[in-house]
Short mmCIF file of C-alpha atoms and ligand atoms in Angstrom, two decimals:
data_model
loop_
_atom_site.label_atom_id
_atom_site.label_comp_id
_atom_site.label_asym_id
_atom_site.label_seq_id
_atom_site.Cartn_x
_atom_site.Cartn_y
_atom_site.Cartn_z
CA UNK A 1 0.00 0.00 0.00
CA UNK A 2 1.15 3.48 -0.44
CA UNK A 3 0.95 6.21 1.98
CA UNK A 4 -0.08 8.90 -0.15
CA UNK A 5 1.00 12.50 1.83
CA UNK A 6 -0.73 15.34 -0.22
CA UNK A 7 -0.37 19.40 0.62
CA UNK A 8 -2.95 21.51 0.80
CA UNK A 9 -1.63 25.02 0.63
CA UNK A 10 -3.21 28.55 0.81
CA UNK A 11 -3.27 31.91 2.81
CA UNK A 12 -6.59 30.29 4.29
CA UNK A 13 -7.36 34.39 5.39
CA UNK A 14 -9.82 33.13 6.53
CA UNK A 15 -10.70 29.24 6.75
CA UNK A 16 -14.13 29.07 4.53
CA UNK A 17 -16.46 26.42 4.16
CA UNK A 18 -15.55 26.13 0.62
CA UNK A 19 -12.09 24.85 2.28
CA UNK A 20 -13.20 22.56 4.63
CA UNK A 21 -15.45 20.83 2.41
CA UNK A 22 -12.08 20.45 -0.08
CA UNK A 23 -9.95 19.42 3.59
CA UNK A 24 -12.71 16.46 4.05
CA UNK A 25 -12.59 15.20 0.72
CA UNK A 26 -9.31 15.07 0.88
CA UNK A 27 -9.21 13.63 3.79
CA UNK A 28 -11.06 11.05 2.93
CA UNK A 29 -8.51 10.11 -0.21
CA UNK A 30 -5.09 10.65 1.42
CA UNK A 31 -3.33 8.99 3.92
CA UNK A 32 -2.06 12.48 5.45
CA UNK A 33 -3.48 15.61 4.58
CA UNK A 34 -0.96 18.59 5.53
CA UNK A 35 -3.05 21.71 5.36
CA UNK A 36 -0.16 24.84 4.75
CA UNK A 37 -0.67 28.32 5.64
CA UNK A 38 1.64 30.21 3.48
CA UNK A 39 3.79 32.93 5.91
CA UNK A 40 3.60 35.76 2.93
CA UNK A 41 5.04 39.42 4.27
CA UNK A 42 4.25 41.19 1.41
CA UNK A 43 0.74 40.45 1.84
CA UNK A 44 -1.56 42.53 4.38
CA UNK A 45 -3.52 39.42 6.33
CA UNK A 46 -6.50 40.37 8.10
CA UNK A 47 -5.75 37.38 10.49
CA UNK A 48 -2.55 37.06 11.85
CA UNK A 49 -0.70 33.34 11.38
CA UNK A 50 -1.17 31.68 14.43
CA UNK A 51 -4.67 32.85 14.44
CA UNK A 52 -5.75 31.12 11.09
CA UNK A 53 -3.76 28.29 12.62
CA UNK A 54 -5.63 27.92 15.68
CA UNK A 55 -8.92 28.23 13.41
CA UNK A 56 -7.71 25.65 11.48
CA UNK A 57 -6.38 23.45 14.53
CA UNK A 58 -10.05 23.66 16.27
CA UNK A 59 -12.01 23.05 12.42
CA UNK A 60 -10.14 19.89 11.53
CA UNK A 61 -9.46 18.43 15.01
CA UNK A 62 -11.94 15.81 14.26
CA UNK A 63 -10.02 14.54 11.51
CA UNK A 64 -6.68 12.13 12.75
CA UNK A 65 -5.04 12.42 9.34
CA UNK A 66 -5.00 16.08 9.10
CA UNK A 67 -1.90 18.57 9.99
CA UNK A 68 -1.94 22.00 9.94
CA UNK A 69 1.49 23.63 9.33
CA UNK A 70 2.80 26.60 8.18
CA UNK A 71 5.47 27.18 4.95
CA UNK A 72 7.30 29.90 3.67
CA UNK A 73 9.25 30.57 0.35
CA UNK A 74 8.65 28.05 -2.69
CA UNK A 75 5.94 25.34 -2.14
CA UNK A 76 8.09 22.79 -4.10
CA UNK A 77 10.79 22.87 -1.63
CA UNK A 78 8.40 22.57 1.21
CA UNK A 79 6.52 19.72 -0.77
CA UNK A 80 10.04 17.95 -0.73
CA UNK A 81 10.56 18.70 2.68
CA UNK A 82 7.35 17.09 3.79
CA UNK A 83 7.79 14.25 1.59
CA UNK A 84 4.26 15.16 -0.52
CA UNK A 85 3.66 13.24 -3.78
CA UNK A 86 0.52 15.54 -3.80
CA UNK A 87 -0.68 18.73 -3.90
CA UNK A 88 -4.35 19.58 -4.00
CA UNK A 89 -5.83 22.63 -4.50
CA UNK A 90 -9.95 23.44 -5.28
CA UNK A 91 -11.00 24.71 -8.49
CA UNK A 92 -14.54 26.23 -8.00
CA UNK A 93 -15.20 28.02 -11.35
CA UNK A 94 -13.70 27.67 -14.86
CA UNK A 95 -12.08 31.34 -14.06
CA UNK A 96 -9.94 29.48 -11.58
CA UNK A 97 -8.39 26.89 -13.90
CA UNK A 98 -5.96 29.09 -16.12
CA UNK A 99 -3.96 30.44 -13.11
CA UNK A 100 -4.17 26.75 -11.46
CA UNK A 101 -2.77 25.25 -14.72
CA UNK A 102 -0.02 27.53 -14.81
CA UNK A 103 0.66 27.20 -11.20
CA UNK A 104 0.77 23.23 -11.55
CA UNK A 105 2.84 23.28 -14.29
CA UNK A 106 5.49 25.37 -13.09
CA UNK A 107 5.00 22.85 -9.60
CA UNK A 108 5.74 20.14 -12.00
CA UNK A 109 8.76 21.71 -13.86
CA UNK A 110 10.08 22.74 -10.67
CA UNK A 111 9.39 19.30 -9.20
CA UNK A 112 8.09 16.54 -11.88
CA UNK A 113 7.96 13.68 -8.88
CA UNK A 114 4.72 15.55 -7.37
CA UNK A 115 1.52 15.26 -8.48
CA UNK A 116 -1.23 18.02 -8.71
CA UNK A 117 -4.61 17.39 -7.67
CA UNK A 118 -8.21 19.44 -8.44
CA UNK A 119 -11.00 18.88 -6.64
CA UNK A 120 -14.50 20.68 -6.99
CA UNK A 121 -15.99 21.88 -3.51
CA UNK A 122 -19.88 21.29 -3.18
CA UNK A 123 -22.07 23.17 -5.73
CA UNK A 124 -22.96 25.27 -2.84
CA UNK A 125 -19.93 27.04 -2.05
CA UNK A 126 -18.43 27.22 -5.56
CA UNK A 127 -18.75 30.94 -5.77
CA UNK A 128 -17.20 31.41 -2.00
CA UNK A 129 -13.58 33.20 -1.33
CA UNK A 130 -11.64 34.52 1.41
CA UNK A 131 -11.23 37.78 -0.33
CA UNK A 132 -15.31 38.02 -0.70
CA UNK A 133 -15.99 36.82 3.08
CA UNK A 134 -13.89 39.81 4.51
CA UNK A 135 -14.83 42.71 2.20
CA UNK A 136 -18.76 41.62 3.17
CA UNK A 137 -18.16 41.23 6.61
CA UNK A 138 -15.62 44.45 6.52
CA UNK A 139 -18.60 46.12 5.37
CA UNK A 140 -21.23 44.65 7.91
CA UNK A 141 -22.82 41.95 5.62
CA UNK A 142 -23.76 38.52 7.00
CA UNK A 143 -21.37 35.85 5.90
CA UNK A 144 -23.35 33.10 7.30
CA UNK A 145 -23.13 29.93 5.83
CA UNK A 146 -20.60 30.87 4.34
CA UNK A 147 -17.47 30.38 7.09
CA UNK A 148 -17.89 27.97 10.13
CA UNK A 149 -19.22 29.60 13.20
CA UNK A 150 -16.32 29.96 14.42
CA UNK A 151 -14.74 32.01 12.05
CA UNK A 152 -18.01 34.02 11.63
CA UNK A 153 -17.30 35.20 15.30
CA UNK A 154 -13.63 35.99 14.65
CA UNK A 155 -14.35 38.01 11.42
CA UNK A 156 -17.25 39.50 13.53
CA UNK A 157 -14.86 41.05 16.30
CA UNK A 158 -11.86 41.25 14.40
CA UNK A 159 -14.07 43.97 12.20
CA UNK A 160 -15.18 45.20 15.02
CA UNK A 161 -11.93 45.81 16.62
CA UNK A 162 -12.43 43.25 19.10
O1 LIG B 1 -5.12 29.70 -2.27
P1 LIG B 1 -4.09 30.77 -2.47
O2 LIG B 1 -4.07 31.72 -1.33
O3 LIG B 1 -4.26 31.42 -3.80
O4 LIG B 1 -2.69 30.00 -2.47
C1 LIG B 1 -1.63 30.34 -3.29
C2 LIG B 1 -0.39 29.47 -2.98
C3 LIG B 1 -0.01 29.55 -1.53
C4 LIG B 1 -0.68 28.03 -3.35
C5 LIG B 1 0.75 30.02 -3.89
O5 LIG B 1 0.83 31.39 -3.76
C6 LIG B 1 2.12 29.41 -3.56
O6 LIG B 1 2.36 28.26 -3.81
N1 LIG B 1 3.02 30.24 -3.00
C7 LIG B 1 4.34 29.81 -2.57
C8 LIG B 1 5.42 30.39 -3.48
C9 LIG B 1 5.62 29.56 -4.72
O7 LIG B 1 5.94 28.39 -4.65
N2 LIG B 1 5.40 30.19 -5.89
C10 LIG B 1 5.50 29.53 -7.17
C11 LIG B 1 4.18 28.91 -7.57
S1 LIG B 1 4.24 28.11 -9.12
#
């Protein structure tokens, strides 16, 4: 049997159901899952690191073959690092797929022994982003359904400066 380790990178800024639903189907395919929160300075995060790690930590707790981790610089040498013959990433909308096929094919130039792998999230959150979730709750819209609880609350004070 293989032990298939895939990577399932992102700025996760914040968690969305979209994700999670992507996290437990892959989850349910891979032998580890290692969720990575890319540490990018010259982006602006609305949630620092360790708190979209704890978010994480607390959403997939109830899975035993998911890891949450955190990567910086190229994802290839991290992939190698973590010994992942897999990466997965979502592809929700056809407007997704030309900047995903030029990301995994520069992956695969860069490293040809991993694998990319797509997966569609449920119908219902194919039209769901990070970047979407915080400008509506930045501008006092309800993002129900939309993020766990959890990270509903988070958004909710972190907009509200609490
Ligand atoms: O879901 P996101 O936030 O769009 O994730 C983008 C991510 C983290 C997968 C991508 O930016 C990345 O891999 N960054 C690490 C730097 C790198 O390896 N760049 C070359 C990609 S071909």
């Amino acid at each position: 049997m293989k032990n298939i380790v895939a990577i399932y990178p992102g700025s996760f800024d914040p968690v969305t159901n979209g994700h999670l639903d992507l996290i437990a189907r892959g989850a349910e395919i891979f032998d580890l899952l290692v969720v990575a929160i890319l540490r990018n300075p010259e982006k602006n995060p609305l949630f620092t690191l360790s708190e979209r790690t704890a978010m994480l930590k607390e959403l997939t707790a109830r899975w035993d073959n998911v890891r949450i981790d955190v990567f910086e610089g190229l994802l290839v040498d991290y992939a190698r690092k973590v010994h992942a013959q897999v990466l997965l990433r979502g592809i929700r909308a056809i407007s997704d797929y030309e900047y995903e096929l030029q990301m995994a094919l520069m992956n695969r130039k860069l490293y040809p022994q991993m694998e990319t792998v797509f997966m569609m999230p449920a119908e219902a959150y194919s039209y769901v982003s990070s970047r979407l979730v915080k400008e509506i709750a930045e501008l006092g819209g309800s993002v129900r359904g939309l993020v766990p609880e959890l990270v509903e609350q988070r958004l909710h004070s972190k907009v509200n400066g609490g």
